[in-house]
C-alpha cells in the first residue's frame, strides 16, 4: 500500500469524528477534555448514603409512631351539611385568598392579585440581572421576595387568628376561634 492510498482513509476518519456531537451541546468531540477523578476521592451512594438515610427514616417513623400513641389527636364531630361552623374558614393555605376576598371583589382577589404576584415573581430573575450570588449584591431580589412572603404571611395569619363569627375582626385572646 502506498501513502496516497492511506491518506483518504485518514481524512475520512477525521471527517467522521468531526461530525460527532454531544447530547447537550453541539461541541466537537476533540474539544471535550476528560478529567479522570481518582477513586479514593469518591463517596458512593450505596452503602454510605442510603444506609444513613434508611436509619434516619426508621428513627423518625418510630418517634412519630410513639408520639401518636401517647398524644391523642383532637378530632371533632363528623361534618354535617345542616350545620356550618361560624366562621367557615378555608384551609390555612387558602386563608390568605379568603382574607383578600374580604377586602376586594372576587375577580380582583381571586384572579388578578395572585396572578400579578406570580407573574412578578416569575419575571423577577429577568429584571434583576445581577450575576453575583452574594446576598449583599442581590438586594432587589431579596427585598422583593421578602415583601411577598411577609404580605402573604400577614394575610394568612390575619385570616387564621383574627377572624371570628361573621368574618369580623376579633382579638385572639378574647375568644379562641381557631384550632391548632
XYZ file of N, CA, C and O in Angstrom:
720
model
N 0.834 -1.189 0.000
C 0.000 0.000 0.000
C 0.870 1.241 0.000
O 1.827 1.326 0.756
N 0.468 2.163 -0.734
C 1.235 3.399 -0.793
C 0.647 4.432 0.160
O -0.448 4.285 0.685
N 1.380 5.514 0.365
C 0.947 6.582 1.269
C -0.277 7.285 0.717
O -1.155 7.692 1.453
N -0.378 7.409 -0.590
C -1.517 8.089 -1.190
C -2.809 7.321 -0.918
O -3.872 7.917 -0.790
N -2.742 6.008 -0.802
C -3.947 5.222 -0.560
C -4.401 5.344 0.900
O -5.578 5.258 1.198
N -3.494 5.546 1.839
C -3.857 5.650 3.257
C -4.415 7.029 3.596
O -5.200 7.178 4.494
N -3.970 8.041 2.907
C -4.382 9.393 3.244
C -5.885 9.624 3.146
O -6.471 10.219 4.044
N -6.578 9.160 2.114
C -8.027 9.382 2.070
C -8.752 8.744 3.251
O -9.729 9.270 3.744
N -8.266 7.610 3.727
C -8.913 6.978 4.878
C -8.755 7.823 6.132
O -9.654 7.939 6.944
N -7.593 8.420 6.332
C -7.353 9.275 7.488
C -8.252 10.501 7.424
O -8.861 10.909 8.400
N -8.356 11.088 6.244
C -9.215 12.258 6.107
C -10.676 11.885 6.334
O -11.431 12.635 6.914
N -11.060 10.715 5.870
C -12.450 10.286 6.067
C -12.725 10.044 7.546
O -13.794 10.361 8.053
N -11.757 9.483 8.277
C -11.989 9.229 9.701
C -12.013 10.526 10.503
O -12.778 10.665 11.449
N -11.185 11.514 10.146
C -11.248 12.796 10.860
C -12.540 13.520 10.531
O -13.113 14.185 11.384
N -13.020 13.379 9.312
C -14.307 13.995 8.968
C -15.433 13.320 9.733
O -16.391 13.964 10.157
N -15.305 12.015 9.965
C -16.334 11.299 10.718
C -16.318 11.717 12.180
O -17.365 11.860 12.806
N -15.121 11.926 12.738
C -15.071 12.353 14.148
C -15.527 13.794 14.305
O -16.023 14.169 15.349
N -15.360 14.602 13.285
C -15.817 15.983 13.384
C -17.334 16.069 13.343
O -17.903 17.034 13.781
N -17.991 15.052 12.835
C -19.435 15.075 12.774
C -20.090 14.492 14.022
O -21.286 14.443 14.115
N -19.327 14.036 14.971
C -19.898 13.547 16.225
C -20.224 14.730 17.115
O -19.415 15.645 17.267
N -21.375 14.689 17.720
C -21.802 15.799 18.568
C -22.198 15.279 19.937
O -22.647 14.142 20.077
N -22.085 16.135 20.934
C -22.515 15.809 22.284
C -24.029 15.962 22.369
O -24.648 16.634 21.555
N -24.630 15.360 23.375
C -26.080 15.408 23.513
C -26.576 16.789 23.920
O -27.538 17.298 23.382
N -25.898 17.417 24.881
C -26.400 18.676 25.420
C -25.924 19.902 24.667
O -26.470 20.973 24.833
N -24.883 19.784 23.894
C -24.382 20.944 23.163
C -23.715 20.467 21.892
O -23.262 19.331 21.795
N -23.659 21.341 20.938
C -23.000 20.996 19.689
C -21.528 21.342 19.861
O -21.113 22.480 19.689
N -20.743 20.335 20.259
C -19.324 20.517 20.531
C -18.574 19.419 19.794
O -18.992 18.265 19.822
N -17.502 19.771 19.181
C -16.704 18.765 18.513
C -16.117 17.823 19.556
O -15.789 18.230 20.669
N -15.979 16.580 19.203
C -15.501 15.555 20.129
C -14.095 15.890 20.638
O -13.773 15.636 21.779
N -13.257 16.498 19.798
C -11.886 16.801 20.198
C -11.833 17.934 21.212
O -10.835 18.106 21.909
N -12.870 18.743 21.295
C -12.854 19.895 22.200
C -13.187 19.515 23.633
O -13.059 20.331 24.533
N -13.604 18.306 23.851
C -14.008 17.887 25.188
C -12.781 17.372 25.933
O -12.053 16.521 25.451
N -12.578 17.911 27.115
C -11.468 17.473 27.949
C -12.000 16.527 28.996
O -12.946 16.855 29.711
N -11.415 15.391 29.096
C -11.861 14.418 30.083
C -10.920 14.466 31.277
O -9.717 14.398 31.137
N -11.522 14.564 32.454
C -10.746 14.567 33.682
C -11.131 13.321 34.453
O -12.298 13.126 34.792
N -10.177 12.491 34.718
C -10.431 11.274 35.470
C -10.294 11.583 36.950
O -9.273 12.106 37.394
N -11.339 11.291 37.710
C -11.322 11.537 39.143
C -10.790 10.286 39.836
O -11.257 9.192 39.546
N -9.856 10.463 40.737
C -9.360 9.285 41.450
C -10.466 8.627 42.269
O -11.340 9.295 42.809
N -10.441 7.311 42.359
C -11.479 6.564 43.047
C -11.494 6.846 44.541
O -12.545 6.813 45.173
N -10.335 7.169 45.133
C -10.303 7.399 46.577
C -10.993 8.696 46.988
O -11.304 8.896 48.143
N -11.260 9.605 46.048
C -11.976 10.837 46.354
C -13.487 10.675 46.245
O -14.218 11.627 46.438
N -13.984 9.502 45.939
C -15.407 9.280 45.710
C -16.084 8.741 46.965
O -15.494 7.993 47.736
N -17.324 9.137 47.148
C -18.178 8.571 48.192
C -19.378 7.989 47.468
O -20.085 8.691 46.747
N -19.616 6.709 47.659
C -20.670 6.043 46.924
C -22.012 6.224 47.607
O -22.104 6.326 48.833
N -23.065 6.255 46.794
C -24.413 6.377 47.343
C -24.770 5.123 48.127
O -25.294 5.195 49.240
N -24.464 3.977 47.544
C -24.702 2.728 48.273
C -23.350 2.186 48.688
O -22.477 2.068 47.854
N -23.116 1.895 49.898
C -23.987 1.861 51.065
C -23.902 3.108 51.936
O -24.681 3.262 52.867
N -22.963 4.018 51.656
C -22.689 5.114 52.589
C -23.889 6.002 52.836
O -24.267 6.260 53.977
N -24.529 6.512 51.800
C -25.628 7.452 51.969
C -26.945 6.759 52.279
O -27.662 7.146 53.202
N -27.289 5.729 51.536
C -28.603 5.102 51.689
C -28.772 4.408 53.037
O -29.884 4.394 53.586
N -27.720 3.873 53.597
C -27.834 3.251 54.922
C -28.131 4.311 55.975
O -29.003 4.121 56.832
N -27.460 5.433 55.902
C -27.737 6.521 56.856
C -29.166 7.051 56.686
O -29.857 7.319 57.669
N -29.597 7.233 55.445
C -30.959 7.711 55.221
C -31.990 6.688 55.695
O -33.037 7.063 56.227
N -31.715 5.409 55.521
C -32.629 4.375 55.989
C -32.764 4.419 57.505
O -33.872 4.363 58.049
N -31.644 4.530 58.222
C -31.706 4.582 59.683
C -32.372 5.864 60.169
O -33.117 5.856 61.148
N -32.144 6.986 59.493
C -32.805 8.233 59.873
C -34.310 8.145 59.642
O -35.110 8.570 60.488
N -34.744 7.573 58.527
C -36.174 7.418 58.249
C -36.820 6.457 59.236
O -37.947 6.688 59.699
N -36.119 5.377 59.597
C -36.656 4.430 60.573
C -36.799 5.074 61.943
O -37.824 4.906 62.617
N -35.788 5.825 62.372
C -35.862 6.505 63.671
C -36.998 7.525 63.689
O -37.750 7.623 64.679
N -37.162 8.273 62.613
C -38.246 9.247 62.541
C -39.603 8.563 62.576
O -40.529 9.020 63.270
N -39.759 7.457 61.871
C -41.031 6.733 61.860
C -41.349 6.175 63.246
O -42.497 6.229 63.690
N -40.347 5.650 63.941
C -40.572 5.134 65.295
C -40.978 6.271 66.232
O -41.919 6.128 67.032
N -40.315 7.441 66.135
C -40.672 8.574 67.005
C -42.082 9.068 66.730
O -42.840 9.352 67.657
N -42.457 9.186 65.459
C -43.802 9.654 65.126
C -44.853 8.643 65.576
O -45.920 9.019 66.088
N -44.558 7.359 65.444
C -45.497 6.324 65.895
C -45.678 6.379 67.405
O -46.811 6.332 67.908
N -44.586 6.477 68.144
C -44.689 6.577 69.606
C -45.409 7.850 70.033
O -46.224 7.838 70.958
N -45.127 8.950 69.364
C -45.799 10.211 69.686
C -47.297 10.119 69.410
O -48.115 10.627 70.187
N -47.683 9.461 68.325
C -49.109 9.333 68.020
C -49.821 8.385 68.975
O -51.025 8.506 69.186
N -49.093 7.439 69.560
C -49.706 6.569 70.563
C -49.882 7.276 71.899
O -50.844 7.024 72.625
N -48.970 8.179 72.233
C -49.019 8.876 73.516
C -50.002 10.043 73.478
O -50.809 10.227 74.395
N -49.968 10.834 72.424
C -50.810 12.030 72.324
C -52.008 11.714 71.443
O -51.859 11.321 70.281
N -53.200 11.923 71.990
C -54.420 11.657 71.236
C -54.761 12.865 70.373
O -54.814 13.991 70.859
N -55.001 12.640 69.107
C -55.340 13.732 68.196
C -56.756 14.207 68.464
O -57.688 13.405 68.509
N -56.957 15.520 68.650
C -58.303 16.014 68.916
C -59.135 16.053 67.638
O -58.924 16.887 66.772
N -60.043 15.139 67.515
C -60.921 15.107 66.353
C -62.258 15.716 66.722
O -62.765 15.529 67.827
N -62.846 16.426 65.798
C -64.170 16.991 66.017
C -65.224 15.991 65.596
O -64.925 14.931 65.053
N -66.471 16.379 65.799
C -67.571 15.518 65.367
C -67.605 15.478 63.840
O -67.108 16.381 63.176
N -68.199 14.440 63.268
C -68.273 14.358 61.801
C -69.042 15.547 61.220
O -69.970 16.074 61.833
N -68.642 15.951 60.040
C -69.272 17.099 59.389
C -70.688 16.742 58.958
O -70.962 15.640 58.489
N -71.586 17.696 59.145
C -72.974 17.548 58.690
C -73.317 18.718 57.791
O -72.912 19.845 58.053
N -74.065 18.484 56.731
C -74.413 19.596 55.846
C -75.445 20.539 56.464
O -75.653 21.635 55.967
N -76.088 20.158 57.562
C -77.120 21.001 58.172
C -76.549 22.084 59.064
O -77.210 23.090 59.315
N -75.338 21.883 59.587
C -74.758 22.902 60.465
C -73.373 23.287 59.954
O -72.476 22.454 59.846
N -73.237 24.563 59.623
C -71.974 25.096 59.143
C -71.320 25.864 60.277
O -71.975 26.669 60.938
N -70.026 25.641 60.538
C -69.383 26.398 61.617
C -69.281 27.873 61.246
O -69.180 28.232 60.071
N -69.351 28.724 62.255
C -69.229 30.159 62.042
C -67.980 30.618 62.769
O -67.914 30.507 63.975
N -66.990 31.107 62.120
C -66.840 31.385 60.700
C -66.396 30.148 59.926
O -65.663 29.319 60.440
N -66.855 30.052 58.706
C -66.428 28.966 57.822
C -65.107 29.394 57.201
O -65.051 30.321 56.408
N -64.034 28.728 57.619
C -62.707 29.121 57.154
C -62.144 28.060 56.215
O -62.376 26.870 56.376
N -61.400 28.536 55.256
C -60.702 27.664 54.319
C -59.516 27.027 55.040
O -59.146 27.439 56.133
N -58.887 26.017 54.429
C -57.635 25.514 54.999
C -56.595 26.634 55.067
O -56.682 27.630 54.348
N -55.598 26.474 55.905
C -54.654 27.559 56.172
C -53.972 28.068 54.913
O -53.666 29.254 54.807
N -53.739 27.203 53.922
C -53.027 27.648 52.730
C -53.899 28.479 51.807
O -53.407 29.110 50.889
N -55.232 28.501 52.024
C -56.116 29.369 51.251
C -56.655 30.537 52.076
O -57.427 31.343 51.572
N -56.264 30.641 53.339
C -56.786 31.725 54.167
C -56.336 33.099 53.692
O -57.049 34.083 53.882
N -55.177 33.197 53.078
C -54.748 34.481 52.519
C -55.688 34.940 51.420
O -56.069 36.112 51.354
N -56.088 34.011 50.548
C -57.048 34.370 49.497
C -58.413 34.712 50.084
O -59.092 35.630 49.621
N -58.824 33.984 51.126
C -60.101 34.291 51.763
C -60.059 35.663 52.424
O -61.042 36.404 52.405
N -58.928 36.015 52.981
C -58.776 37.356 53.577
C -58.811 38.427 52.490
O -59.401 39.489 52.684
N -58.195 38.170 51.352
C -58.257 39.135 50.247
C -59.684 39.304 49.742
O -60.086 40.401 49.338
N -60.474 38.219 49.766
C -61.873 38.312 49.332
C -62.696 39.213 50.248
O -63.726 39.745 49.832
N -62.253 39.378 51.475
C -62.959 40.281 52.384
C -62.785 41.740 51.955
O -63.672 42.557 52.157
N -61.644 42.072 51.361
C -61.333 43.457 51.024
C -61.588 43.806 49.558
O -61.803 44.974 49.240
N -61.526 42.824 48.654
C -61.633 43.100 47.226
C -62.736 42.261 46.602
O -63.133 41.236 47.150
N -63.228 42.661 45.414
C -64.186 41.822 44.691
C -63.540 40.493 44.275
O -62.309 40.389 44.200
N -64.349 39.468 44.006
C -63.784 38.144 43.699
C -62.811 38.113 42.521
O -61.808 37.401 42.565
N -63.075 38.866 41.474
C -62.167 38.855 40.326
C -60.802 39.416 40.711
O -59.771 38.872 40.325
N -60.814 40.477 41.469
C -59.545 41.082 41.886
C -58.810 40.192 42.866
O -57.614 39.928 42.717
N -59.524 39.698 43.899
C -58.869 38.925 44.959
C -58.502 37.513 44.525
O -57.500 36.966 44.984
N -59.292 36.922 43.663
C -59.046 35.531 43.306
C -58.244 35.320 42.047
O -57.662 34.260 41.855
N -58.210 36.341 41.169
C -57.525 36.163 39.889
C -56.397 37.178 39.704
O -55.250 36.802 39.456
N -56.712 38.454 39.830
C -55.733 39.487 39.476
C -54.575 39.569 40.473
O -53.410 39.574 40.057
N -54.865 39.661 41.760
C -53.781 39.795 42.749
C -52.867 38.569 42.739
O -51.640 38.711 42.629
N -53.395 37.323 42.836
C -52.478 36.185 42.769
C -51.777 36.058 41.411
O -50.600 35.704 41.346
N -52.489 36.371 40.327
C -51.873 36.272 39.007
C -50.738 37.258 38.821
O -49.659 36.894 38.325
N -50.960 38.515 39.204
C -49.901 39.510 39.092
C -48.743 39.201 40.034
O -47.579 39.443 39.701
N -49.055 38.670 41.206
C -47.994 38.318 42.153
C -47.116 37.206 41.584
O -45.884 37.298 41.615
N -47.723 36.153 41.068
C -46.943 35.062 40.490
C -46.189 35.512 39.236
O -45.051 35.090 39.000
N -46.816 36.366 38.425
C -46.130 36.879 37.234
C -44.931 37.741 37.630
O -43.857 37.643 37.026
N -45.094 38.567 38.671
C -43.978 39.404 39.133
C -42.839 38.553 39.675
O -41.661 38.836 39.418
N -43.166 37.481 40.405
C -42.113 36.608 40.913
C -41.438 35.833 39.785
O -40.248 35.534 39.861
N -42.169 35.515 38.730
C -41.575 34.817 37.595
C -40.688 35.748 36.768
O -39.675 35.321 36.208
N -41.046 37.021 36.697
C -40.284 37.997 35.921
C -39.071 38.513 36.695
O -38.105 38.976 36.098
N -39.092 38.387 38.012
C -38.032 38.939 38.852
C -36.621 38.518 38.445
O -35.727 39.363 38.403
N -36.350 37.264 38.104
C -34.979 36.931 37.678
C -34.542 37.643 36.403
O -33.351 37.854 36.190
N -35.486 38.029 35.554
C -35.129 38.729 34.325
C -34.947 40.223 34.560
O -34.252 40.892 33.804
N -35.556 40.764 35.608
C -35.402 42.177 35.944
C -34.090 42.384 36.692
O -33.329 43.298 36.390
N -33.828 41.543 37.678
C -32.594 41.626 38.448
C -31.551 40.751 37.769
O -31.450 39.568 38.039
N -30.773 41.318 36.871
C -29.823 40.571 36.052
C -28.446 40.486 36.702
O -27.465 40.205 36.034
N -28.346 40.721 37.983
C -27.071 40.692 38.674
C -26.526 39.262 38.696
O -27.171 38.366 39.219
N -25.351 39.016 38.165
C -24.830 37.647 38.122
C -24.237 37.176 39.449
O -23.960 36.001 39.612
N -24.060 38.071 40.379
C -23.443 37.694 41.651
C -24.376 36.808 42.463
O -25.594 36.947 42.420
N -23.784 35.903 43.232
C -24.575 35.037 44.097
C -24.485 35.468 45.547
O -25.068 34.832 46.416
N -23.738 36.528 45.835
C -23.600 37.010 47.207
C -24.877 37.723 47.628
O -25.502 38.446 46.854
N -25.274 37.502 48.883
C -26.505 38.118 49.376
C -26.422 39.640 49.357
O -27.405 40.316 49.103
N -25.277 40.182 49.629
C -25.124 41.636 49.674
C -25.340 42.275 48.304
O -25.725 43.442 48.222
N -25.122 41.519 47.240
C -25.272 42.065 45.894
C -26.666 41.843 45.305
O -26.963 42.350 44.235
N -27.512 41.076 45.956
C -28.830 40.727 45.401
C -29.959 41.417 46.159
O -30.961 40.818 46.477
N -29.818 42.693 46.435
C -30.784 43.408 47.263
C -32.174 43.485 46.633
O -33.171 43.341 47.322
N -32.266 43.686 45.325
C -33.572 43.813 44.672
C -34.359 42.513 44.799
O -35.535 42.514 45.194
N -33.739 41.402 44.498
C -34.435 40.117 44.568
C -34.807 39.773 46.003
O -35.918 39.302 46.266
N -33.907 40.008 46.932
C -34.177 39.657 48.328
C -35.285 40.525 48.905
O -36.195 40.027 49.579
N -35.260 41.816 48.647
C -36.293 42.715 49.173
C -37.648 42.391 48.551
O -38.668 42.334 49.249
N -37.696 42.131 47.257
C -38.963 41.814 46.596
C -39.563 40.528 47.125
O -40.754 40.474 47.463
N -38.763 39.486 47.228
C -39.289 38.220 47.719
C -39.668 38.319 49.192
O -40.669 37.740 49.611
N -38.912 39.060 49.993
C -39.255 39.231 51.401
C -40.570 39.975 51.551
O -41.398 39.611 52.407
N -40.809 40.993 50.730
C -42.094 41.702 50.789
C -43.240 40.766 50.442
O -44.297 40.801 51.078
N -43.061 39.911 49.433
C -44.089 38.938 49.063
C -44.381 37.979 50.212
O -45.536 37.738 50.554
N -43.356 37.421 50.818
C -43.550 36.445 51.901
C -44.192 37.096 53.112
O -45.107 36.529 53.725
N -43.761 38.301 53.476
C -44.341 38.985 54.639
C -45.805 39.324 54.380
O -46.662 39.123 55.250
N -46.126 39.829 53.184
C -47.516 40.144 52.855
C -48.394 38.901 52.949
O -49.461 38.913 53.563
N -47.934 37.794 52.364
C -48.744 36.575 52.367
C -48.865 36.006 53.775
O -49.911 35.500 54.158
N -47.804 36.091 54.569
C -47.856 35.605 55.951
C -48.812 36.448 56.779
O -49.584 35.904 57.591
N -48.809 37.750 56.597
C -49.692 38.626 57.375
C -51.151 38.347 57.057
O -51.982 38.216 57.971
N -51.508 38.227 55.778
C -52.924 37.999 55.472
C -53.348 36.581 55.861
O -54.497 36.365 56.239
N -52.429 35.606 55.812
C -52.775 34.254 56.257
C -52.975 34.216 57.768
O -53.937 33.623 58.264
N -52.092 34.869 58.511
C -52.239 34.906 59.969
C -53.463 35.712 60.393
O -54.142 35.355 61.368
N -53.772 36.780 59.674
C -54.978 37.552 59.986
C -56.218 36.704 59.775
O -57.153 36.726 60.581
N -56.255 35.944 58.692
C -57.397 35.074 58.451
C -57.483 33.932 59.441
O -58.574 33.463 59.781
N -56.340 33.465 59.931
C -56.340 32.343 60.875
C -56.739 32.754 62.275
O -57.570 32.111 62.915
N -56.140 33.798 62.788
C -56.257 34.116 64.209
C -57.139 35.316 64.523
O -57.581 35.455 65.652
N -57.391 36.204 63.585
C -58.088 37.445 63.889
C -59.478 37.543 63.268
O -60.062 38.618 63.239
N -60.016 36.454 62.759
C -61.360 36.477 62.187
C -62.278 35.597 63.010
O -62.011 34.425 63.238
N -63.414 36.183 63.453
C -64.377 35.461 64.274
C -65.687 35.261 63.532
O -65.735 35.275 62.303
N -66.779 35.071 64.280
C -68.093 34.863 63.649
C -68.460 36.024 62.724
O -68.263 37.188 63.041
N -69.004 35.668 61.577
C -69.369 36.696 60.592
C -68.164 37.304 59.921
O -68.283 38.341 59.288
N -67.008 36.702 60.053
C -65.749 37.183 59.495
C -65.413 38.579 60.009
O -64.803 39.400 59.343
N -65.821 38.854 61.248
C -65.496 40.133 61.881
C -64.129 40.037 62.537
O -63.671 38.971 62.935
N -63.487 41.195 62.702
C -62.171 41.253 63.325
C -62.315 41.048 64.820
O -63.074 41.745 65.483
N -61.592 40.077 65.354
C -61.578 39.824 66.803
C -60.131 39.649 67.233
O -59.269 39.293 66.435
N -59.874 39.925 68.495
C -58.546 39.683 69.038
C -58.490 38.248 69.533
O -59.411 37.781 70.190
N -57.426 37.544 69.259
C -57.399 36.113 69.579
C -57.448 35.823 71.070
O -57.842 34.740 71.473
N -57.065 36.753 71.923
C -57.100 36.490 73.359
C -58.482 36.727 73.957
O -58.725 36.347 75.086
N -59.411 37.311 73.199
C -60.765 37.488 73.703
C -61.557 36.190 73.560
O -62.175 35.726 74.510
N -61.589 35.627 72.381
C -62.290 34.366 72.107
C -61.407 33.533 71.183
O -60.871 34.048 70.216
N -61.294 32.298 71.478
C -60.481 31.422 70.654
C -61.337 30.873 69.527
O -62.257 30.092 69.757
N -61.056 31.292 68.292
C -61.802 30.864 67.121
C -60.950 30.071 66.144
O -61.227 29.990 64.984
N -59.856 29.538 66.610
C -59.006 28.781 65.720
C -58.600 27.471 66.406
O -58.657 27.348 67.611
N -58.254 26.505 65.593
C -57.816 25.197 66.091
C -56.350 25.011 65.758
O -55.917 25.349 64.661
N -55.633 24.482 66.701
C -54.223 24.191 66.445
C -54.042 22.752 66.075
O -54.726 21.886 66.385
